[in-house]
Short mmCIF file of C-alpha atoms and ligand atoms in Angstrom, two decimals:
data_model
loop_
_atom_site.label_atom_id
_atom_site.label_comp_id
_atom_site.label_asym_id
_atom_site.label_seq_id
_atom_site.Cartn_x
_atom_site.Cartn_y
_atom_site.Cartn_z
CA MET A 18 368.22 204.16 120.26
CA ILE A 19 367.56 202.55 116.74
CA GLU A 20 369.34 204.14 113.91
CA GLN A 21 366.99 205.63 111.37
CA GLU A 22 368.83 203.87 108.19
CA ARG A 23 368.42 200.19 109.66
CA ILE A 24 364.70 200.75 110.25
CA GLU A 25 364.13 202.41 106.30
CA HIS A 26 366.41 199.52 104.91
CA ILE A 27 363.67 197.08 106.89
CA LYS A 28 360.90 199.13 105.61
CA ALA A 29 362.02 199.37 102.07
CA GLY A 30 364.22 196.15 101.51
CA ILE A 31 362.34 193.19 102.64
CA ASP A 32 359.59 192.24 100.24
CA LEU A 33 356.49 192.17 102.28
CA LYS A 34 354.11 190.08 100.49
CA THR A 35 356.66 187.20 100.40
CA TYR A 36 357.51 187.72 104.06
CA ILE A 37 353.64 187.07 104.83
CA GLU A 38 353.50 184.21 103.07
CA GLN A 39 357.13 182.90 104.56
CA THR A 40 355.72 183.68 108.16
CA THR A 41 351.78 182.92 107.71
CA GLY A 42 351.06 180.57 104.91
CA ALA A 43 348.81 183.23 103.31
CA SER A 44 348.36 182.69 99.81
CA PHE A 45 347.93 185.89 98.08
CA LYS A 46 346.24 186.73 94.13
CA LYS A 47 347.23 189.49 91.95
CA ASN A 48 344.55 192.45 92.10
CA GLY A 49 345.48 195.00 90.34
CA LYS A 50 348.92 196.26 91.17
CA GLY A 51 348.73 195.02 94.56
CA TYR A 52 347.51 190.96 96.10
CA VAL A 53 345.24 190.29 98.16
CA CYS A 54 344.47 187.30 100.77
CA ARG A 55 342.51 186.02 103.50
CA CYS A 56 343.59 188.14 106.41
CA PRO A 57 346.16 185.95 108.11
CA PHE A 58 345.62 187.11 111.83
CA PRO A 59 344.16 184.62 113.86
CA ASP A 60 341.39 186.92 115.61
CA HIS A 61 340.23 188.12 111.93
CA GLU A 62 337.81 185.28 110.47
CA ASP A 63 338.08 186.40 107.06
CA LYS A 64 335.46 185.01 104.92
CA THR A 65 336.05 187.04 101.69
CA PRO A 66 339.74 188.19 101.48
CA SER A 67 340.29 191.49 102.58
CA PHE A 68 343.89 191.63 103.17
CA ILE A 69 346.04 193.70 100.67
CA VAL A 70 349.41 194.23 99.97
CA THR A 71 350.95 196.99 97.53
CA PRO A 72 354.07 195.87 96.25
CA GLN A 73 355.20 199.13 95.04
CA GLU A 74 354.80 201.00 98.41
CA ASN A 75 355.44 197.67 100.58
CA LEU A 76 352.60 198.07 103.14
CA PHE A 77 349.74 196.28 103.64
CA HIS A 78 345.84 196.75 104.82
CA CYS A 79 342.88 194.68 106.19
CA PHE A 80 339.78 196.07 105.26
CA GLY A 81 337.70 193.87 107.89
CA CYS A 82 340.16 194.10 110.86
CA ASN A 83 341.42 197.74 109.52
CA ARG A 84 345.08 196.71 110.67
CA GLY A 85 347.68 198.12 108.38
CA GLY A 86 350.89 199.37 107.72
CA ASP A 87 354.73 198.49 107.30
CA ILE A 88 356.56 195.57 107.67
CA ILE A 89 357.53 196.70 111.08
CA GLN A 90 353.99 197.03 112.07
CA PHE A 91 353.10 193.74 110.63
CA ASP A 92 355.75 192.06 112.97
CA ARG A 93 354.65 194.13 116.01
CA MET A 94 350.66 193.11 115.50
CA TYR A 95 351.35 189.87 114.45
CA PHE A 96 353.93 188.21 117.06
CA ASN A 97 352.69 190.93 119.81
CA LEU A 98 356.19 192.44 119.90
CA ASP A 99 357.27 196.25 120.99
CA PHE A 100 359.15 198.47 118.13
CA LYS A 101 362.84 197.20 119.00
CA GLU A 102 361.82 193.67 119.19
CA ALA A 103 360.44 193.91 115.60
CA VAL A 104 363.10 195.77 114.39
CA GLY A 105 365.44 193.05 115.87
CA ARG A 106 364.03 190.39 114.24
CA LEU A 107 363.50 191.85 111.19
CA SER A 108 367.44 192.73 110.90
CA PRO A 109 369.21 190.51 108.51
CA SER A 110 371.97 189.63 111.62
CA GLY A 111 369.26 188.16 113.48
CA SER A 112 367.07 189.22 116.53
CA ALA A 113 368.11 192.48 118.73
CA THR A 114 368.80 190.53 121.49
CA GLY A 115 371.29 188.54 120.33
CA GLN A 116 369.31 185.35 119.59
CA ALA A 117 369.49 183.65 116.23
CA ASP A 118 366.39 181.93 114.78
CA ASN A 119 366.24 179.63 112.30
CA ARG A 120 363.89 181.08 110.02
CA SER A 121 364.20 181.38 106.08
CA PRO A 122 366.22 184.18 104.85
CA LEU A 123 364.44 187.46 105.10
CA PRO A 124 363.18 188.08 101.30
CA VAL A 125 364.59 191.13 99.70
CA LYS A 126 362.81 193.72 97.95
CA LYS A 127 363.76 194.68 94.54
CA LYS A 128 363.86 198.27 93.88
CA PRO A 129 361.32 199.84 91.81
CA SER A 130 363.73 201.04 89.40
CA ASP A 131 364.49 197.30 88.85
CA LEU A 132 361.12 196.66 88.14
CA GLN A 133 359.92 199.44 86.08
CA LYS A 134 362.39 200.92 83.52
CA THR A 135 362.33 204.37 83.06
CA THR A 136 362.16 206.04 79.56
CA ALA A 137 362.97 209.36 80.50
CA LEU A 138 362.53 211.50 77.49
CA THR A 139 365.73 213.64 75.93
CA VAL A 140 365.57 217.16 76.09
CA LYS A 141 364.96 217.46 72.30
CA GLU A 142 361.86 214.55 72.75
CA ARG A 143 360.59 216.90 75.54
CA LYS A 144 360.83 219.79 73.29
CA LEU A 145 358.77 217.82 70.66
CA LEU A 146 356.58 216.84 72.90
CA ALA A 147 355.58 220.50 74.31
CA ARG A 148 355.21 221.27 70.64
CA VAL A 149 352.55 218.67 70.18
CA HIS A 150 350.84 219.64 72.97
CA ALA A 151 350.91 223.44 71.88
CA TYR A 152 349.21 222.44 68.89
CA TYR A 153 346.50 220.24 70.98
CA GLN A 154 345.87 223.17 72.50
CA HIS A 155 345.64 225.33 69.55
CA THR A 156 343.08 222.68 68.19
CA LEU A 157 340.77 222.58 71.18
CA THR A 158 340.01 226.25 70.14
CA GLU A 159 339.46 225.55 66.60
CA ASP A 160 337.53 222.36 66.67
CA PRO A 161 334.51 222.89 68.97
CA ALA A 162 334.46 218.95 69.56
CA GLY A 163 336.52 218.85 72.82
CA MET A 164 335.16 222.26 74.25
CA ASP A 165 331.73 220.82 73.91
CA TYR A 166 332.72 217.72 75.56
CA LEU A 167 334.13 219.56 78.58
CA LYS A 168 331.18 222.01 78.92
CA ASN A 169 327.94 219.82 77.94
CA GLN A 170 329.40 216.39 79.16
CA ARG A 171 331.72 217.13 82.05
CA GLY A 172 329.74 220.39 83.52
CA ILE A 173 333.05 222.47 83.07
CA HIS A 174 332.08 225.86 82.99
CA ASP A 175 334.87 228.70 83.38
CA ASN A 176 337.36 228.49 80.45
CA GLN A 177 339.89 229.65 82.80
CA SER A 178 339.89 226.36 84.14
CA VAL A 179 340.51 224.87 81.11
CA THR A 180 343.51 227.13 80.42
CA ASP A 181 344.49 226.58 83.64
CA PHE A 182 344.94 222.78 83.49
CA SER A 183 346.52 223.51 79.73
CA ALA A 184 343.56 221.44 78.46
CA GLY A 185 343.97 220.40 74.37
CA TYR A 186 341.99 218.22 72.25
CA ALA A 187 343.66 215.69 69.53
CA ASN A 188 340.79 215.82 66.44
CA GLY A 189 343.43 213.96 64.19
CA THR A 190 344.79 217.10 62.16
CA LEU A 191 348.42 216.81 63.65
CA LEU A 192 349.15 214.50 60.94
CA ASN A 193 348.39 216.93 58.36
CA ILE A 194 350.82 219.52 60.05
CA LEU A 195 353.86 217.06 60.52
CA PRO A 196 356.80 218.06 58.49
CA GLU A 197 357.99 214.87 55.95
CA ASP A 198 360.93 214.40 58.37
CA ASP A 199 361.49 210.72 59.23
CA GLU A 200 363.58 211.97 62.48
CA ILE A 201 360.51 213.44 63.88
CA ILE A 202 358.12 210.80 62.91
CA LYS A 203 360.48 208.42 64.58
CA SER A 204 361.22 210.31 67.95
CA LEU A 205 357.05 210.85 68.01
CA LYS A 206 356.92 207.19 67.86
CA THR A 207 359.63 206.73 70.55
CA ILE A 208 357.93 209.40 72.64
CA GLY A 209 354.51 207.37 72.03
CA ILE A 210 352.13 210.18 70.56
CA LEU A 211 352.07 208.14 66.93
CA ASN A 212 351.91 204.25 67.42
CA ASN A 213 353.99 202.17 65.21
CA LYS A 214 351.33 202.63 62.39
CA GLY A 215 351.98 206.26 62.75
CA LYS A 216 348.41 207.13 63.69
CA GLU A 217 347.74 209.40 66.67
CA ILE A 218 347.51 207.48 69.81
CA PHE A 219 345.17 210.31 71.68
CA TYR A 220 342.69 210.79 68.55
CA ASN A 221 339.51 212.05 69.44
CA CYS A 222 340.67 212.46 73.15
CA VAL A 223 340.78 215.91 75.20
CA VAL A 224 344.40 216.08 76.31
CA PHE A 225 346.22 217.42 79.30
CA PRO A 226 349.78 217.82 80.10
CA LEU A 227 351.81 216.31 83.25
CA TYR A 228 354.59 218.18 84.12
CA ASP A 229 357.64 217.80 86.29
CA ILE A 230 358.98 219.40 89.13
CA ASN A 231 360.90 221.81 87.00
CA GLY A 232 357.84 222.66 84.68
CA SER A 233 358.40 220.70 81.51
CA ILE A 234 355.93 218.42 79.91
CA VAL A 235 356.87 214.83 80.88
CA ASN A 236 353.43 213.04 79.95
CA LEU A 237 350.15 213.56 78.76
CA TYR A 238 347.18 212.36 79.50
CA GLY A 239 344.15 211.71 77.09
CA ARG A 240 340.16 211.48 77.68
CA ASN A 241 338.38 210.03 74.68
CA ILE A 242 335.20 212.22 73.80
CA ASP A 243 333.23 208.86 73.08
CA ASP A 244 332.23 207.30 76.26
CA ASN A 245 330.98 204.29 73.88
CA CYS A 246 334.88 204.24 73.34
CA ASN A 247 336.86 201.00 74.79
CA ILE A 248 340.08 202.59 75.61
CA LYS A 249 338.87 206.09 77.59
CA HIS A 250 341.72 206.84 79.51
CA LEU A 251 345.28 207.05 77.73
CA TYR A 252 348.79 207.88 78.89
CA LEU A 253 352.14 208.08 76.76
CA PRO A 254 353.83 204.82 77.42
CA GLY A 255 356.27 204.13 80.00
CA LYS A 256 356.93 204.89 83.69
CA ARG A 257 354.32 207.21 84.81
CA THR A 258 355.53 210.72 85.83
CA GLY A 259 354.71 214.11 86.09
CA LEU A 260 352.00 215.70 87.82
CA VAL A 261 349.00 218.16 87.01
CA ASN A 262 348.48 221.34 89.01
CA ARG A 263 351.42 221.67 90.74
CA GLN A 264 350.79 225.34 91.96
CA ALA A 265 348.05 223.79 94.06
CA ALA A 266 350.74 222.01 96.60
CA ARG A 267 352.87 225.13 96.57
CA ARG A 268 349.82 227.33 97.70
CA SER A 269 348.85 225.48 100.75
CA GLN A 270 349.66 222.84 103.38
CA THR A 271 346.26 221.28 102.63
CA LEU A 272 345.40 219.54 99.28
CA ILE A 273 342.10 217.40 98.11
CA LEU A 274 343.55 214.23 95.93
CA THR A 275 341.02 213.01 93.39
CA GLU A 276 340.99 209.94 91.47
CA SER A 277 340.89 211.32 87.83
CA ILE A 278 342.36 214.59 86.09
CA ILE A 279 338.59 215.42 85.16
CA ASP A 280 337.64 215.23 88.74
CA ALA A 281 340.60 217.45 89.60
CA LEU A 282 339.57 219.72 87.02
CA THR A 283 335.91 220.00 88.31
CA LEU A 284 336.74 220.90 91.46
CA TYR A 285 339.03 223.43 90.51
CA ASP A 286 336.38 224.70 88.33
CA GLN A 287 333.87 224.65 91.23
CA GLY A 288 336.47 227.09 92.73
CA PHE A 289 338.57 224.43 94.82
CA LYS A 290 341.98 225.42 93.42
CA ASN A 291 344.13 223.59 96.11
CA VAL A 292 343.12 220.36 94.36
CA MET A 293 345.61 217.20 92.55
CA PRO A 294 344.54 213.95 90.85
CA ILE A 295 346.61 210.89 90.88
CA TYR A 296 346.05 208.61 88.16
CA GLY A 297 343.29 205.98 88.74
CA VAL A 298 342.83 203.86 91.91
CA ASN A 299 346.92 202.78 91.84
CA GLY A 300 347.56 206.10 90.52
CA LEU A 301 349.60 207.74 93.90
CA ILE A 302 353.21 207.56 92.13
CA ASP A 303 356.42 208.97 93.58
CA ASP A 304 356.55 212.34 91.86
CA HIS A 305 353.42 212.83 93.95
CA LEU A 306 355.12 211.71 97.11
CA PHE A 307 358.24 213.72 96.47
CA PHE A 308 356.27 216.55 95.97
CA PHE A 309 354.07 216.37 99.24
CA ASN A 310 357.39 215.86 101.17
CA ARG A 311 357.18 218.26 104.49
CA LYS A 312 354.80 220.60 102.83
CA ILE A 313 351.40 219.43 103.10
CA LYS A 314 349.97 218.13 106.28
CA GLU A 315 346.39 217.18 105.56
CA ALA A 316 344.83 215.45 102.24
CA TYR A 317 341.24 215.00 101.66
CA LEU A 318 340.74 211.80 99.38
CA VAL A 319 337.96 212.82 97.05
CA PHE A 320 337.45 209.35 95.07
CA ASP A 321 334.97 207.09 93.25
CA ALA A 322 332.09 206.11 95.85
CA ASP A 323 333.24 202.47 94.43
CA ASP A 324 334.67 199.65 95.84
CA ALA A 325 338.13 200.29 93.88
CA GLY A 326 337.65 204.10 94.82
CA ARG A 327 337.49 203.09 98.68
CA ARG A 328 340.41 200.52 98.51
CA ALA A 329 342.55 203.08 96.66
CA ALA A 330 341.64 205.65 99.62
CA ALA A 331 342.56 203.50 102.15
CA SER A 332 345.74 202.49 100.26
CA VAL A 333 346.69 206.06 99.66
CA SER A 334 345.84 206.91 103.50
CA LEU A 335 348.47 204.53 104.17
CA GLN A 336 351.09 205.79 102.10
CA LEU A 337 350.10 209.83 103.21
CA LYS A 338 350.40 208.56 107.32
CA GLU A 339 354.18 207.55 106.21
CA LYS A 340 354.97 211.22 105.13
CA GLU A 341 353.13 212.26 108.18
CA ILE A 342 350.41 213.55 105.84
CA LEU A 343 347.03 213.59 107.83
CA PRO A 344 344.34 211.84 105.15
CA TYR A 345 340.70 212.47 105.49
CA ILE A 346 338.43 210.31 103.55
CA VAL A 347 335.41 212.14 101.77
CA GLU A 348 332.22 209.93 100.88
CA LEU A 349 330.48 210.96 98.41
CA PRO A 350 327.13 210.52 98.02
CA VAL A 351 326.80 209.96 94.41
CA LYS A 352 329.57 207.88 91.87
CA ASP A 353 331.94 210.43 91.47
CA VAL A 354 333.19 214.14 92.08
CA ASN A 355 332.07 214.97 88.14
CA ILE A 356 328.62 214.02 88.71
CA TYR A 357 328.44 215.05 92.50
CA PHE A 358 328.32 218.98 90.99
CA ASN A 359 325.60 218.18 88.53
CA ARG A 360 323.02 218.52 91.32
CA HIS A 361 325.14 220.09 94.44
CA THR A 362 326.80 223.46 94.96
CA PRO A 363 330.40 224.51 96.12
CA GLU A 364 328.81 225.27 99.98
CA GLU A 365 327.71 221.72 99.83
CA PHE A 366 330.71 220.43 99.24
CA GLU A 367 332.48 222.55 101.58
CA THR A 368 329.68 220.74 104.01
CA LEU A 369 331.02 217.15 102.85
CA LEU A 370 334.57 218.23 103.72
CA LYS A 371 333.49 219.88 107.35
CA GLN A 372 331.84 216.58 107.87
CA VAL A 373 335.36 214.68 107.64
CA ASN A 374 337.02 217.16 109.70
CA PRO A 375 335.41 220.21 111.24
CA LYS A 376 338.05 222.29 111.01
CA ALA A 377 338.66 222.01 107.46
CA LEU A 378 339.39 225.31 106.01
CA GLU A 379 339.66 224.20 102.46
CA GLN A 380 337.19 226.85 100.55
CA SER A 381 335.56 227.74 97.15
CA ASP A 382 337.16 230.86 95.64
CA LYS A 383 333.86 230.61 93.77
CA ILE A 384 331.91 231.12 96.54
CA ASN A 385 333.96 234.41 98.03
CA ASN A 386 333.66 235.31 94.46
CA ARG A 387 329.95 235.73 94.61
CA LYS A 388 329.43 237.07 97.55
CA GLN A 389 328.58 240.91 97.73
CA SER A 390 331.52 242.21 99.08
CA LEU A 391 330.07 245.88 98.89
CA TYR A 392 327.03 247.97 98.88
CA GLN A 393 326.62 251.74 99.16
CA GLU A 394 324.19 254.62 98.35
CA THR A 395 325.33 257.49 96.19
CA ASP A 396 323.55 260.52 95.13
CA GLN A 397 322.02 259.02 92.09
CA GLY A 398 321.83 255.28 92.90
CA PHE A 399 324.27 252.88 94.87
CA ILE A 400 327.28 250.59 94.11
CA VAL A 401 327.32 247.02 94.40
CA GLY A 402 330.40 244.74 94.45
CA TYR A 403 330.28 240.93 94.13
CA GLY A 404 333.81 239.33 94.68
CA ASP A 405 335.85 241.95 93.15
CA ARG A 406 333.81 243.20 90.49
CA GLN A 407 332.00 246.43 91.35
CA TYR A 408 328.63 247.68 89.88
CA GLN A 409 327.26 251.71 89.87
CA ILE A 410 324.00 252.35 89.34
CA LYS A 411 322.21 255.31 88.23
CA GLY A 412 319.70 257.09 86.34
CA ILE A 413 316.95 254.13 87.08
CA GLN A 414 313.86 254.74 85.35
CA ARG A 415 310.94 252.40 86.06
CA GLY A 416 308.40 251.38 83.75
CA ASP A 417 306.08 248.52 83.89
CA THR A 418 307.48 246.81 81.25
CA GLN A 419 310.86 248.43 81.30
CA LEU A 420 313.47 248.75 83.92
CA LYS A 421 316.45 251.12 82.25
CA THR A 422 319.32 252.11 84.14
CA THR A 423 322.81 253.18 83.27
CA ILE A 424 325.78 250.38 84.79
CA LYS A 425 329.19 250.98 84.83
CA ALA A 426 331.43 247.94 85.70
CA SER A 427 334.59 247.87 87.07
CA ALA A 428 337.11 246.37 89.74
CA ASP A 429 336.81 250.08 91.08
CA VAL A 430 333.86 252.18 89.53
CA GLN A 431 335.09 254.94 91.79
CA GLY A 432 338.81 254.89 90.20
CA ASN A 433 340.68 255.07 86.80
CA LEU A 434 340.84 250.95 86.22
CA PRO A 435 339.22 249.91 82.71
CA PHE A 436 335.73 249.77 82.56
CA GLU A 437 332.36 249.04 80.56
CA LEU A 438 329.41 251.78 80.95
CA THR A 439 326.17 251.26 78.93
CA THR A 440 322.64 251.90 79.78
CA ILE A 441 320.29 249.29 79.44
CA ASP A 442 317.11 247.55 80.02
CA LEU A 443 317.42 245.40 82.58
CA TYR A 444 313.86 243.51 81.80
CA SER A 445 315.24 242.58 78.41
CA SER A 446 317.01 239.25 78.71
CA ARG A 447 318.94 239.97 74.99
CA SER A 448 320.39 243.24 76.75
CA ARG A 449 321.38 241.36 79.97
CA ILE A 450 323.25 238.60 77.92
CA TRP A 451 324.75 241.29 76.10
CA PHE A 452 326.19 242.78 78.74
CA ALA A 453 327.20 239.93 80.88
CA LYS A 454 329.60 239.00 77.60
CA LEU A 455 330.76 242.58 77.93
CA CYS A 456 331.92 242.31 81.81
CA ALA A 457 332.73 238.39 81.29
CA ASP A 458 335.76 240.03 78.80
CA LEU A 459 336.47 242.95 81.62
CA PHE A 460 336.40 240.86 84.71
CA LYS A 461 338.23 237.76 82.66
CA ALA A 462 335.50 235.95 84.57
CA SER A 463 332.62 233.37 83.27
CA GLU A 464 329.95 234.64 81.65
CA GLU A 465 327.80 232.01 83.95
CA LEU A 466 329.03 234.35 86.80
CA ILE A 467 328.31 237.67 85.63
CA ARG A 468 324.64 236.63 84.61
CA GLU A 469 324.49 235.73 88.34
CA ASP A 470 325.43 239.37 88.84
CA ILE A 471 323.20 240.85 86.46
CA GLY A 472 320.18 238.76 88.05
CA LYS A 473 321.47 240.12 92.01
CA LEU A 474 321.67 243.86 90.21
CA LEU A 475 318.12 243.38 88.85
CA THR A 476 316.66 242.51 92.62
CA HIS A 477 318.57 245.53 93.97
CA VAL A 478 317.31 247.85 91.62
CA GLU A 479 313.85 246.49 91.74
CA ASN A 480 313.89 247.25 95.38
CA TYR A 481 315.89 250.43 95.45
CA ASN A 482 314.20 253.34 97.20
CA PRO A 483 315.81 256.29 97.25
CA LYS A 484 316.33 258.09 100.52
CA GLU A 485 314.33 261.19 101.18
CA LYS A 486 317.55 263.52 100.51
CA LYS A 487 318.32 265.81 103.88
CA THR A 488 318.77 269.08 103.18
CA ASP A 489 320.46 271.34 105.58
CA THR A 490 317.17 273.61 106.45
CA PRO A 491 318.12 276.95 107.73
CA LYS A 492 316.31 277.28 111.25
CA ALA A 493 313.92 280.16 111.13
CA THR A 494 314.08 282.32 114.38
CA GLN A 495 311.16 283.06 116.58
CA GLU A 496 310.59 286.26 114.83
CA GLU A 497 310.23 285.09 111.58
CA ILE A 498 307.92 282.03 112.56
CA ASN A 499 305.52 284.73 114.49
CA LEU A 500 305.70 286.80 111.16
CA ALA A 501 304.88 283.73 109.10
CA MET A 502 302.44 282.60 111.19
CA LYS A 503 301.00 286.08 110.73
CA PHE A 504 300.73 285.97 107.14
CA LEU A 505 299.21 282.93 106.87
CA LYS A 506 296.39 283.69 109.56
CA ASN A 507 295.74 286.92 107.09
CA PRO A 508 291.80 286.18 106.22
CA ASP A 509 293.11 288.48 102.96
CA MET A 510 296.09 286.50 102.42
CA ILE A 511 295.23 285.77 98.76
CA GLU A 512 293.62 289.18 97.85
CA GLU A 513 297.27 290.96 99.46
CA LEU A 514 299.47 288.29 97.54
CA LEU A 515 297.76 288.97 94.05
CA SER A 516 298.19 292.76 94.77
CA ASP A 517 302.02 292.03 95.49
CA LEU A 518 302.37 290.49 92.25
CA ILE A 519 300.91 293.18 90.26
CA THR A 520 302.60 295.54 91.52
CA MET A 521 305.60 293.30 90.66
CA GLY A 522 304.15 293.89 87.07
CA VAL A 523 302.76 290.24 86.50
CA ILE A 524 299.34 291.36 85.23
CA GLY A 525 296.15 289.33 84.51
CA GLU A 526 296.03 285.67 84.82
CA LEU A 527 294.79 285.95 88.50
CA ILE A 528 294.03 282.38 89.42
CA ASN A 529 296.93 280.73 87.78
CA LYS A 530 299.00 283.65 89.94
CA VAL A 531 297.61 282.01 93.00
CA VAL A 532 298.09 278.57 92.14
CA CYS A 533 301.71 278.78 91.18
CA TYR A 534 302.74 280.72 94.45
CA LEU A 535 301.27 277.90 96.03
CA ALA A 536 302.68 275.36 94.02
CA ALA A 537 305.84 277.08 94.47
CA THR A 538 305.61 277.14 98.74
CA SER A 539 303.78 274.02 99.17
CA ARG A 540 303.50 270.62 97.53
CA LYS A 541 301.63 268.95 99.59
CA LEU A 542 299.08 271.54 99.58
CA LEU A 543 298.75 271.39 95.89
CA LYS A 544 296.04 269.20 94.66
CA PRO A 545 293.36 270.15 97.25
CA VAL A 546 294.28 274.13 96.54
CA SER A 547 293.92 273.50 92.97
CA VAL A 548 290.56 271.70 93.32
CA LEU A 549 289.52 274.17 95.37
CA ILE A 550 290.65 276.96 92.89
CA GLN A 551 288.97 274.87 89.99
CA SER A 552 285.79 274.30 91.75
CA ARG A 553 285.43 278.22 92.31
CA SER A 554 286.36 279.23 89.15
CA SER A 555 284.05 276.82 87.59
CA ALA A 556 281.20 278.72 89.81
CA ALA A 557 282.51 282.11 89.08
CA ASN A 558 284.39 282.09 85.98
CA PRO A 559 284.79 279.87 82.85
CA PRO A 560 286.77 276.53 83.25
CA CYS A 561 290.24 277.04 84.24
CA LYS A 562 292.81 274.67 83.09
CA THR A 563 295.33 273.89 85.92
CA ARG A 564 297.92 271.62 84.77
CA TYR A 565 300.57 270.47 87.18
CA TYR A 566 303.15 268.26 87.71
CA PRO A 567 303.42 266.34 90.96
ZN1 ZN B 27 342.13 191.54 109.10
#
């Protein structure tokens, strides 16, 4: 049994790039944060360099022959060794079999901490950063430009999504509210909120905070709302730390990873809450991997559908496999996930996930939230529910140009929860929009969603056809039936009826009395009888005005 510690030491301790150079004679070129060369495996004739090494993770991958892994896997494949042999070959003391070889010493990998200075923020600086972020959040509500960008340019519908991601907007007014305190200005420069000249670096950006494990803000990401601007993506200087939507990983064993924060926000807004962004194609950081430890079992990589995105997906997949997380790479039919939802629905995205993993369980809350959850007829109308929203409909009045109804909206229309109650004309678009606003506040949902509800309600109301009420008619006995038949077959029925009415004290109005009686006893007969009586009366008597209400 080979000790785990020795294996870890080999994987992390030997510099893979230098090792491959020494072993195979490959010559690497810098490519982003990694290195690329022609594939060193003899059976792969690599015309364009497709073999990459990512020094941060000390892993390799070839896009041509699809080989990939860590240094031990490299040795096994390259020298055709078993695991134990490879580990032996890579052990500093020589080979496992005790045979020393005259190779050059194994290249030692520098620790990431040596490569990148961590400039962790002090407690005071963190507090200051949190205050700056709170101000940016406030500015988002004051200055419409930031929200306008998120809604109209990036298609984020739900204010709640923006709130959940704690988005803010830097419109340059931070400088106006800063106290004249050199200490604070100095700290803001140290953090990187202000540049050396004292200007805001996130000026004109929508801003998102990155949190550490304890929930403090440790970084900010800014996306310039001007697409023509040279630098669109900004972070605070120093080592990239912090996570966005950490709650996602707590909720679930599966996670959707996106290439950018706005992509993650888009999926979140579409109801896919288990989503977390990395920060660009090389943006999977230690915090991610630490956070995924043991909890996350599967990850869907929804990166841009371009070469950089595909390379990033392959490299991230490798790192996830190392952590025993099963990666699924989702190929988008358009450039990125934000563009995808311009034309596609959450249902279609679910299908996309199912294509890479038929057992995919990731679902959009939005779909469930839109599904009809209840339909129940009542005495005066019906109750219909969508997600956890219920609407009780009564008093429907139909007209050619009007469809008035009384609507009660509540999470439980038959309970004592807060509600909205109003009578509106569903054929009036102004009324519908007004009512959607009220209900959006009540349900803390987007107006778009409620307008969709009201659209469905309208169809329900139009199609509503109250069932004939079943009343418990007392059953007549045979004796009663015989009596009734005798009465009905009596040729002098009308005369006898009238004489009864006179006896009761109703004098005159002979014809009306008959009509009244028949109307009260038989609605269906009303029309023919009244016509009959009218024709009789017009022949014998002056015309008689019979009015009745069907
Ligand atoms: Zn290859």
